[in-house]
Amino acid sequence: IKKGVSFDMSREQFLNWAYSYQFYGVIANFRGEPTTEFIKNKEHKDVQPFGFNDVFVTHNGTISNDKELLENSPIKGIFKPGEHIIDSYAIIEAYLTHGKDFVNHIQGSFALALVDAPLELKYLYLVRNYRSLYAAQENNVIVWSSLEKPIKMNFGHFKELKIPPYTGLMFKYP
């Protein structure tokens, strides 16, 4: 994972890139705009994927206990005093504090993808409660979306990964 790298490419370009490299992981959100917060002058820390201590997350939804999770978090140090902290960072804090059990400490309505990648990809989590999450896989490429249509239209030849409500998938990499 290269921090701060943006992938502005077509599906074909992305797949050619993904298949041609032995990479460890990519996490992205092509929309990349938090929908519950308005930030006039966006900085890198305000646009998905969000990252801290080599943990990266994209998510759709609302984390209702974000203030509680972030109360004593070192993540607050990347924000100016009084600056709004996007609720996605609470997911990272829950993961850093509780490890694989992090999802049991998050309250709200969400679908999320989280990557733990200190030096190389170790884990990818795809988790949802009642928010929708669609995923598909081919070889080393996993794609996901909160909408089914982009997956079927662009990655219909991939193997569909079923993620029923209130479940998740964990992928462990060597």
Coordinates of N, CA, C and O in Angstrom, one line a residue:
I1 N 0.9 -1.2 0.0 CA 0.0 0.0 0.0 C 0.9 1.2 0.0 O 1.8 1.3 0.8
K2 N 0.7 2.1 -0.9 CA 1.4 3.4 -0.9 C 0.5 4.4 -0.3 O -0.6 4.6 -0.8
K3 N 0.9 5.0 0.7 CA 0.1 6.0 1.4 C 0.0 7.3 0.5 O 1.0 7.7 -0.1
G4 N -1.2 7.8 0.4 CA -1.4 9.1 -0.3 C -1.5 8.9 -1.8 O -1.4 9.9 -2.5
V5 N -1.5 7.7 -2.3 CA -1.6 7.5 -3.8 C -3.0 7.5 -4.2 O -3.8 6.8 -3.6
S6 N -3.4 8.3 -5.2 CA -4.7 8.3 -5.7 C -4.8 7.5 -7.0 O -3.9 7.6 -7.8
F7 N -5.8 6.7 -7.2 CA -6.0 5.9 -8.4 C -7.1 6.5 -9.2 O -8.3 6.3 -8.9
D8 N -6.8 7.4 -10.1 CA -7.8 8.0 -11.0 C -7.7 7.2 -12.3 O -6.9 7.7 -13.2
M9 N -8.3 6.1 -12.4 CA -8.2 5.3 -13.6 C -9.5 4.5 -13.9 O -10.3 4.4 -13.1
S10 N -9.6 4.0 -15.1 CA -10.7 3.3 -15.5 C -10.7 1.9 -14.9 O -9.6 1.4 -14.4
R11 N -11.8 1.1 -15.0 CA -11.8 -0.2 -14.5 C -10.8 -1.1 -15.2 O -10.0 -1.8 -14.6
E12 N -10.6 -0.9 -16.5 CA -9.7 -1.7 -17.3 C -8.2 -1.4 -16.9 O -7.4 -2.3 -16.7
Q13 N -8.0 -0.1 -16.7 CA -6.6 0.3 -16.2 C -6.3 -0.3 -14.8 O -5.3 -0.8 -14.6
F14 N -7.4 -0.2 -13.9 CA -7.2 -0.7 -12.6 C -6.9 -2.2 -12.6 O -6.0 -2.7 -12.0
L15 N -7.7 -3.0 -13.4 CA -7.5 -4.4 -13.5 C -6.1 -4.8 -14.1 O -5.4 -5.7 -13.6
N16 N -5.7 -4.1 -15.1 CA -4.4 -4.3 -15.7 C -3.3 -4.1 -14.7 O -2.4 -4.8 -14.6
W17 N -3.5 -3.0 -13.9 CA -2.5 -2.7 -12.9 C -2.5 -3.8 -11.8 O -1.4 -4.3 -11.4
A18 N -3.7 -4.1 -11.3 CA -3.8 -5.1 -10.3 C -3.2 -6.5 -10.7 O -2.5 -7.1 -9.9
Y19 N -3.5 -6.9 -11.9 CA -3.0 -8.2 -12.3 C -1.5 -8.2 -12.6 O -0.9 -9.3 -12.6
S20 N -1.0 -7.1 -13.0 CA 0.4 -7.1 -13.4 C 1.4 -6.9 -12.3 O 2.6 -7.2 -12.5
Y21 N 1.0 -6.6 -11.1 CA 1.9 -6.4 -10.0 C 1.6 -7.4 -8.9 O 0.4 -7.8 -8.7
Q22 N 2.6 -7.8 -8.2 CA 2.4 -8.6 -7.0 C 2.3 -7.6 -5.9 O 3.2 -7.2 -5.2
F23 N 1.1 -7.1 -5.7 CA 0.9 -6.0 -4.7 C 0.3 -6.6 -3.4 O -0.3 -7.7 -3.4
Y24 N 0.3 -5.9 -2.3 CA -0.2 -6.4 -1.1 C -1.6 -5.9 -0.8 O -2.4 -6.5 -0.1
G25 N -2.0 -4.8 -1.4 CA -3.4 -4.3 -1.2 C -3.7 -2.9 -1.6 O -2.7 -2.1 -1.6
V26 N -4.9 -2.7 -1.9 CA -5.4 -1.3 -2.2 C -6.7 -1.2 -1.5 O -7.5 -2.1 -1.5
I27 N -6.9 0.0 -0.9 CA -8.2 0.3 -0.4 C -8.5 1.7 -0.9 O -7.7 2.6 -0.8
A28 N -9.7 1.8 -1.4 CA -10.1 3.1 -2.0 C -11.6 3.3 -2.0 O -12.3 2.3 -1.8
N29 N -12.0 4.5 -2.2 CA -13.4 4.8 -2.3 C -13.5 5.8 -3.4 O -13.1 7.0 -3.3
F30 N -14.0 5.4 -4.6 CA -14.0 6.3 -5.7 C -14.8 7.5 -5.5 O -14.5 8.6 -6.1
R31 N -15.9 7.4 -4.7 CA -16.7 8.6 -4.4 C -15.9 9.5 -3.4 O -15.8 10.7 -3.6
G32 N -15.4 8.9 -2.4 CA -14.5 9.5 -1.5 C -15.0 10.7 -0.7 O -14.2 11.4 -0.1
E33 N -16.2 10.9 -0.7 CA -16.8 12.1 0.0 C -17.6 11.6 1.2 O -18.6 10.9 1.1
P34 N -17.2 12.0 2.4 CA -18.1 11.7 3.6 C -19.4 12.3 3.3 O -19.5 13.5 3.0
T35 N -20.5 11.6 3.6 CA -21.8 12.1 3.3 C -22.5 12.8 4.5 O -23.4 13.5 4.3
T36 N -22.0 12.5 5.7 CA -22.7 13.1 6.8 C -21.9 14.3 7.3 O -22.4 15.0 8.2
E37 N -20.8 14.6 6.8 CA -20.0 15.8 7.3 C -19.7 16.6 6.1 O -19.4 16.1 5.0
F38 N -19.8 18.0 6.2 CA -19.4 18.9 5.2 C -18.1 19.5 5.6 O -18.1 20.1 6.7
I39 N -17.1 19.5 4.8 CA -15.8 20.1 5.1 C -15.5 21.0 4.0 O -15.3 20.5 2.8
K40 N -15.5 22.3 4.2 CA -15.3 23.2 3.1 C -13.9 23.1 2.5 O -13.8 23.1 1.3
N41 N -12.9 23.2 3.3 CA -11.5 23.1 2.8 C -10.9 21.7 3.1 O -10.3 21.6 4.2
K42 N -11.1 20.8 2.3 CA -10.7 19.4 2.5 C -9.2 19.3 2.5 O -8.5 19.9 1.6
E43 N -8.6 18.5 3.4 CA -7.3 18.1 3.4 C -7.2 16.6 3.2 O -8.3 15.9 3.2
H44 N -6.0 16.0 3.0 CA -5.9 14.5 2.8 C -6.6 13.7 3.9 O -7.2 12.7 3.6
K45 N -6.5 14.2 5.1 CA -7.2 13.5 6.3 C -8.7 13.5 6.2 O -9.3 12.8 7.0
D46 N -9.3 14.3 5.3 CA -10.7 14.4 5.3 C -11.4 13.6 4.2 O -12.6 13.7 4.0
V47 N -10.6 12.9 3.4 CA -11.1 12.2 2.2 C -10.7 10.7 2.3 O -9.6 10.4 2.7
Q48 N -11.7 9.8 2.0 CA -11.4 8.4 2.1 C -10.4 8.0 1.1 O -10.3 8.6 0.0
P49 N -9.6 7.0 1.3 CA -9.6 6.2 2.6 C -8.9 6.9 3.7 O -8.0 7.8 3.5
F50 N -9.4 6.7 4.9 CA -8.8 7.3 6.1 C -7.8 6.3 6.7 O -7.9 5.1 6.7
G51 N -6.7 6.9 7.2 CA -5.6 6.0 7.7 C -5.0 6.6 8.9 O -4.9 7.8 9.1
F52 N -4.5 5.7 9.8 CA -3.7 6.1 11.0 C -3.0 4.8 11.4 O -3.5 3.7 11.5
N53 N -1.7 5.0 11.7 CA -0.8 3.9 12.2 C -1.0 2.7 11.3 O -1.1 1.5 11.7
D54 N -0.9 2.9 10.0 CA -1.0 1.8 9.0 C -2.2 1.0 9.0 O -2.2 -0.1 8.5
V55 N -3.3 1.5 9.5 CA -4.6 0.9 9.3 C -5.5 1.9 8.5 O -5.5 3.1 8.8
F56 N -6.1 1.3 7.4 CA -6.9 2.2 6.5 C -8.3 1.7 6.4 O -8.5 0.5 6.5
V57 N -9.2 2.6 6.3 CA -10.6 2.2 6.3 C -11.4 3.1 5.3 O -11.1 4.3 5.1
T58 N -12.4 2.5 4.6 CA -13.4 3.2 3.9 C -14.7 2.7 4.5 O -14.8 1.5 4.9
H59 N -15.7 3.6 4.5 CA -17.0 3.1 5.1 C -18.1 4.0 4.6 O -18.0 5.1 4.2
N60 N -19.3 3.3 4.6 CA -20.5 4.0 4.2 C -21.4 3.8 5.4 O -21.6 2.7 5.9
G61 N -21.9 5.0 5.9 CA -22.8 4.9 7.1 C -22.5 5.9 8.1 O -21.8 6.9 7.9
T62 N -22.9 5.6 9.3 CA -22.7 6.5 10.5 C -22.3 5.6 11.7 O -22.8 4.6 11.9
I63 N -21.2 6.1 12.3 CA -20.8 5.5 13.6 C -21.3 6.3 14.7 O -20.9 7.5 14.9
S64 N -22.3 5.8 15.4 CA -23.0 6.6 16.4 C -22.2 6.8 17.7 O -22.5 7.7 18.5
N65 N -21.3 5.9 18.0 CA -20.5 6.0 19.3 C -19.1 6.5 19.0 O -18.1 6.2 19.7
D66 N -18.9 7.3 17.9 CA -17.6 7.8 17.5 C -16.9 8.7 18.6 O -15.7 8.5 18.8
K67 N -17.7 9.6 19.2 CA -17.1 10.5 20.2 C -16.6 9.7 21.4 O -15.5 10.0 21.9
E68 N -17.3 8.7 21.8 CA -16.9 7.8 22.9 C -15.6 7.1 22.5 O -14.7 7.0 23.3
L69 N -15.6 6.5 21.3 CA -14.4 5.7 20.9 C -13.1 6.6 20.8 O -12.0 6.2 21.0
L70 N -13.3 7.8 20.4 CA -12.2 8.7 20.1 C -11.8 9.6 21.3 O -10.9 10.4 21.2
E71 N -12.5 9.5 22.4 CA -12.4 10.4 23.5 C -10.9 10.5 24.0 O -10.4 11.6 24.2
N72 N -10.2 9.4 24.2 CA -8.8 9.5 24.6 C -7.8 8.9 23.5 O -6.8 8.5 23.9
S73 N -8.2 9.0 22.3 CA -7.5 8.4 21.2 C -6.3 9.3 20.7 O -6.5 10.5 20.6
P74 N -5.2 8.7 20.4 CA -4.1 9.5 19.8 C -4.4 10.0 18.4 O -3.8 10.9 17.9
I75 N -5.5 9.5 17.8 CA -5.9 9.9 16.5 C -6.3 11.4 16.6 O -6.1 12.1 15.6
K76 N -6.8 11.9 17.7 CA -7.2 13.3 17.8 C -6.0 14.2 17.6 O -6.2 15.4 17.2
G77 N -4.8 13.7 17.7 CA -3.6 14.5 17.5 C -3.4 15.0 16.1 O -2.6 15.9 15.8
I78 N -4.0 14.3 15.1 CA -3.8 14.8 13.7 C -4.8 15.9 13.3 O -4.8 16.4 12.2
F79 N -5.7 16.2 14.3 CA -6.6 17.3 14.1 C -6.3 18.5 15.0 O -5.8 18.3 16.0
K80 N -6.7 19.7 14.5 CA -6.5 20.9 15.3 C -7.5 20.9 16.4 O -8.6 20.3 16.2
P81 N -7.2 21.5 17.5 CA -8.2 21.6 18.6 C -9.5 22.2 18.1 O -9.5 23.2 17.4
G82 N -10.6 21.5 18.4 CA -11.9 22.0 18.0 C -12.3 21.6 16.6 O -13.5 21.8 16.2
E83 N -11.4 21.0 15.9 CA -11.7 20.6 14.5 C -12.6 19.3 14.5 O -12.3 18.5 15.3
H84 N -13.5 19.3 13.6 CA -14.4 18.1 13.5 C -13.6 16.9 13.1 O -12.8 16.9 12.2
I85 N -13.8 15.7 13.8 CA -13.1 14.5 13.4 C -14.2 13.6 12.8 O -15.2 13.3 13.4
I86 N -13.9 13.2 11.5 CA -14.8 12.3 10.8 C -15.0 11.0 11.5 O -14.0 10.4 12.0
D87 N -16.2 10.5 11.6 CA -16.5 9.3 12.4 C -15.8 8.1 11.9 O -15.6 7.1 12.7
S88 N -15.3 8.0 10.7 CA -14.6 6.9 10.2 C -13.4 6.6 11.0 O -12.9 5.4 11.1
Y89 N -12.8 7.6 11.6 CA -11.6 7.4 12.4 C -11.9 6.6 13.7 O -11.0 5.9 14.2
A90 N -13.1 6.6 14.1 CA -13.5 5.8 15.3 C -13.4 4.3 15.0 O -13.1 3.5 15.8
I91 N -13.6 3.9 13.7 CA -13.4 2.5 13.3 C -12.0 2.1 13.5 O -11.7 1.0 14.0
I92 N -11.1 3.0 13.1 CA -9.6 2.7 13.2 C -9.3 2.5 14.7 O -8.6 1.6 15.1
E93 N -9.8 3.5 15.5 CA -9.5 3.4 17.0 C -10.1 2.1 17.5 O -9.4 1.5 18.3
A94 N -11.3 1.7 17.2 CA -11.8 0.4 17.7 C -10.9 -0.7 17.3 O -10.7 -1.6 18.1
Y95 N -10.4 -0.7 16.1 CA -9.5 -1.8 15.6 C -8.2 -1.8 16.4 O -7.7 -2.8 16.8
L96 N -7.6 -0.6 16.5 CA -6.3 -0.5 17.3 C -6.5 -0.9 18.7 O -5.5 -1.5 19.3
T97 N -7.6 -0.7 19.3 CA -7.8 -1.0 20.7 C -8.3 -2.5 20.9 O -7.8 -3.1 21.8
H98 N -9.1 -3.0 20.0 CA -9.8 -4.3 20.2 C -9.4 -5.3 19.2 O -9.9 -6.5 19.3
G99 N -8.5 -5.0 18.3 CA -8.1 -6.0 17.3 C -9.3 -6.6 16.5 O -10.2 -5.9 16.1
K100 N -9.2 -7.9 16.2 CA -10.2 -8.5 15.4 C -11.6 -8.4 15.9 O -12.6 -8.6 15.2
D101 N -11.8 -8.1 17.2 CA -13.1 -8.0 17.8 C -13.6 -6.5 17.7 O -14.7 -6.2 18.2
F102 N -13.0 -5.7 16.8 CA -13.3 -4.3 16.8 C -14.8 -4.0 16.4 O -15.4 -3.1 16.9
V103 N -15.4 -4.9 15.5 CA -16.7 -4.6 15.1 C -17.7 -4.7 16.2 O -18.8 -4.1 16.1
N104 N -17.4 -5.5 17.2 CA -18.4 -5.6 18.4 C -18.4 -4.3 19.2 O -19.2 -4.2 20.2
H105 N -17.5 -3.4 18.9 CA -17.4 -2.1 19.7 C -17.9 -0.9 18.9 O -17.8 0.2 19.4
I106 N -18.4 -1.1 17.7 CA -18.8 -0.1 16.9 C -20.4 -0.1 16.9 O -20.9 -1.2 16.7
Q107 N -21.0 1.1 17.1 CA -22.4 1.2 17.0 C -22.8 2.1 15.9 O -22.1 3.1 15.6
G108 N -23.9 1.7 15.2 CA -24.3 2.6 14.1 C -24.8 1.7 12.9 O -25.1 0.6 13.1
S109 N -24.9 2.4 11.8 CA -25.4 1.8 10.6 C -24.2 1.9 9.6 O -23.8 3.0 9.3
F110 N -23.6 0.8 9.2 CA -22.4 0.9 8.4 C -22.2 -0.4 7.5 O -22.7 -1.5 7.8
A111 N -21.4 -0.1 6.5 CA -20.7 -1.2 5.8 C -19.3 -0.6 5.7 O -19.1 0.6 5.4
L112 N -18.3 -1.5 5.8 CA -16.9 -0.9 5.9 C -15.9 -1.9 5.3 O -16.1 -3.1 5.3
A113 N -14.8 -1.4 4.9 CA -13.6 -2.2 4.6 C -12.4 -1.6 5.4 O -12.2 -0.4 5.4
L114 N -11.7 -2.5 6.0 CA -10.5 -2.1 6.8 C -9.3 -3.0 6.4 O -9.5 -4.2 6.3
V115 N -8.2 -2.3 6.3 CA -7.0 -3.0 6.0 C -6.0 -2.7 7.1 O -5.8 -1.6 7.5
D116 N -5.3 -3.8 7.6 CA -4.2 -3.7 8.5 C -3.0 -3.9 7.7 O -2.7 -5.1 7.3
A117 N -2.1 -2.9 7.6 CA -1.0 -3.1 6.7 C 0.3 -2.4 7.2 O 0.7 -1.4 6.6
P118 N 0.8 -2.8 8.3 CA 2.0 -2.2 8.8 C 3.2 -2.1 7.8 O 3.7 -1.0 7.6
L119 N 3.5 -3.2 7.2 CA 4.6 -3.2 6.2 C 4.0 -3.8 4.9 O 4.4 -3.4 3.8
E120 N 3.1 -4.7 5.1 CA 2.5 -5.3 3.9 C 1.1 -5.8 4.4 O 0.8 -5.8 5.6
L121 N 0.2 -6.0 3.5 CA -1.2 -6.4 3.9 C -1.2 -7.6 4.7 O -0.6 -8.6 4.4
K122 N -1.8 -7.5 5.9 CA -2.0 -8.7 6.8 C -3.4 -9.1 6.8 O -3.7 -10.3 6.6
Y123 N -4.4 -8.2 6.9 CA -5.8 -8.5 7.0 C -6.6 -7.5 6.2 O -6.3 -6.3 6.1
L124 N -7.7 -8.0 5.6 CA -8.7 -7.2 5.0 C -10.0 -7.6 5.6 O -10.3 -8.8 5.6
Y125 N -10.7 -6.7 6.1 CA -12.1 -7.0 6.7 C -13.1 -6.3 5.8 O -13.0 -5.1 5.5
L126 N -14.1 -7.0 5.5 CA -15.3 -6.5 4.8 C -16.5 -6.8 5.8 O -16.8 -8.0 6.0
V127 N -17.1 -5.8 6.4 CA -18.1 -6.0 7.5 C -19.3 -5.1 7.2 O -19.2 -4.0 6.7
R128 N -20.4 -5.7 7.5 CA -21.7 -4.9 7.4 C -22.6 -5.2 8.5 O -22.6 -6.3 9.0
N129 N -23.5 -4.3 8.9 CA -24.6 -4.6 9.7 C -25.8 -4.6 8.7 O -25.9 -5.4 7.8
Y130 N -26.7 -3.6 8.9 CA -27.8 -3.6 7.9 C -27.6 -2.7 6.7 O -28.4 -2.7 5.8
R131 N -26.5 -2.0 6.6 CA -26.1 -1.3 5.4 C -25.7 -2.4 4.4 O -25.0 -3.4 4.7
S132 N -25.9 -2.1 3.1 CA -25.6 -3.1 2.1 C -24.1 -3.1 1.7 O -23.4 -2.0 1.8
L133 N -23.5 -4.2 1.4 CA -22.2 -4.4 0.9 C -22.1 -5.5 0.0 O -22.5 -6.6 0.3
Y134 N -21.6 -5.2 -1.2 CA -21.5 -6.2 -2.3 C -20.0 -6.4 -2.6 O -19.3 -5.4 -2.6
A135 N -19.6 -7.6 -2.8 CA -18.2 -7.9 -3.1 C -18.0 -9.0 -4.1 O -18.9 -9.8 -4.3
A136 N -16.9 -9.0 -4.8 CA -16.5 -10.0 -5.7 C -15.0 -10.2 -5.8 O -14.3 -9.3 -5.4
Q137 N -14.5 -11.4 -6.2 CA -13.1 -11.7 -6.1 C -12.7 -12.4 -7.4 O -13.4 -13.3 -7.8
E138 N -11.5 -12.1 -7.8 CA -10.8 -12.9 -8.9 C -9.4 -12.8 -8.6 O -8.8 -11.7 -8.5
N139 N -8.8 -14.0 -8.3 CA -7.4 -14.1 -8.0 C -7.1 -13.2 -6.8 O -7.7 -13.3 -5.8
N140 N -6.1 -12.3 -7.0 CA -5.7 -11.4 -5.8 C -6.5 -10.1 -5.8 O -6.1 -9.2 -5.0
V141 N -7.5 -10.0 -6.6 CA -8.3 -8.7 -6.6 C -9.6 -8.9 -6.0 O -10.4 -9.8 -6.3
I142 N -9.9 -8.1 -5.0 CA -11.3 -8.1 -4.3 C -11.8 -6.7 -4.5 O -11.1 -5.7 -4.2
V143 N -13.0 -6.6 -5.0 CA -13.7 -5.3 -5.1 C -15.0 -5.3 -4.3 O -15.6 -6.4 -4.1
W144 N -15.4 -4.1 -3.8 CA -16.6 -4.1 -3.0 C -17.3 -2.7 -3.3 O -16.6 -1.8 -3.7
S145 N -18.6 -2.7 -3.0 CA -19.3 -1.5 -3.2 C -20.6 -1.5 -2.3 O -21.0 -2.6 -1.9
S146 N -21.1 -0.4 -1.9 CA -22.3 -0.3 -1.2 C -23.5 -0.5 -2.1 O -24.7 -0.6 -1.7
L147 N -23.3 -0.5 -3.4 CA -24.3 -0.7 -4.4 C -24.0 -2.0 -5.2 O -22.8 -2.2 -5.6
E148 N -25.0 -2.7 -5.6 CA -24.8 -4.0 -6.3 C -24.4 -3.7 -7.8 O -23.6 -4.4 -8.4
K149 N -25.1 -2.7 -8.4 CA -24.9 -2.4 -9.8 C -23.5 -2.2 -10.3 O -23.1 -2.8 -11.3
P150 N -22.6 -1.4 -9.6 CA -21.3 -1.3 -10.1 C -20.5 -2.6 -10.1 O -19.7 -2.8 -11.0
I151 N -20.8 -3.5 -9.2 CA -20.1 -4.8 -9.1 C -20.5 -5.6 -10.3 O -19.7 -6.2 -11.1
K152 N -21.8 -5.7 -10.5 CA -22.4 -6.6 -11.6 C -22.0 -6.0 -13.0 O -21.6 -6.7 -13.9
M153 N -22.0 -4.7 -13.1 CA -21.7 -4.1 -14.4 C -20.2 -4.2 -14.8 O -19.8 -4.4 -15.9
N154 N -19.4 -3.9 -13.8 CA -17.9 -3.8 -14.0 C -17.1 -5.0 -13.7 O -16.0 -5.2 -14.2
F155 N -17.6 -5.9 -12.8 CA -16.9 -7.0 -12.4 C -17.8 -8.3 -12.4 O -17.6 -9.2 -11.5
G156 N -18.7 -8.4 -13.3 CA -19.6 -9.5 -13.4 C -19.0 -10.8 -13.6 O -19.5 -11.9 -13.2
H157 N -17.7 -10.9 -14.1 CA -17.0 -12.2 -14.3 C -16.3 -12.6 -13.0 O -15.8 -13.7 -13.0
F158 N -16.3 -11.8 -12.0 CA -15.7 -12.1 -10.7 C -16.6 -13.1 -10.0 O -17.8 -13.1 -10.2
K159 N -16.0 -13.8 -9.1 CA -16.8 -14.7 -8.2 C -17.5 -13.8 -7.1 O -16.8 -13.0 -6.4
E160 N -18.8 -13.9 -7.0 CA -19.5 -13.1 -6.0 C -19.2 -13.6 -4.6 O -19.2 -14.8 -4.3
L161 N -19.0 -12.6 -3.7 CA -18.8 -12.9 -2.3 C -20.0 -12.5 -1.6 O -20.4 -11.4 -1.6
K162 N -20.7 -13.5 -1.0 CA -22.0 -13.2 -0.3 C -21.6 -12.6 1.1 O -20.9 -13.3 1.9
I163 N -22.2 -11.5 1.5 CA -22.0 -10.9 2.8 C -23.4 -10.6 3.3 O -24.0 -9.6 3.1
P164 N -24.0 -11.6 4.0 CA -25.3 -11.4 4.6 C -25.3 -10.3 5.7 O -24.3 -9.9 6.2
P165 N -26.5 -9.7 6.0 CA -26.6 -8.7 7.0 C -25.9 -9.2 8.3 O -26.0 -10.4 8.7
Y166 N -25.3 -8.3 9.1 CA -24.7 -8.5 10.4 C -23.6 -9.6 10.3 O -23.4 -10.4 11.2
T167 N -22.8 -9.6 9.2 CA -21.7 -10.5 9.1 C -20.5 -9.8 8.5 O -20.6 -8.6 8.1
G168 N -19.4 -10.5 8.4 CA -18.3 -9.9 7.8 C -17.4 -11.0 7.2 O -17.6 -12.2 7.5
L169 N -16.4 -10.6 6.4 CA -15.4 -11.5 5.9 C -14.0 -11.0 6.3 O -13.8 -9.8 6.3
M170 N -13.2 -11.9 6.7 CA -11.8 -11.5 6.9 C -10.9 -12.3 6.0 O -11.0 -13.5 5.9
F171 N -10.0 -11.6 5.3 CA -9.0 -12.2 4.5 C -7.6 -12.0 5.1 O -7.3 -10.9 5.5
K172 N -6.9 -13.1 5.3 CA -5.6 -13.1 5.8 C -4.6 -13.3 4.7 O -4.8 -14.2 3.9
Y173 N -3.6 -12.5 4.7 CA -2.5 -12.6 3.7 C -1.2 -13.1 4.3 O -1.0 -12.8 5.4
P174 N -0.4 -13.8 3.5 CA 0.9 -14.3 4.0 C 1.8 -13.2 4.5 O 1.7 -12.1 4.0

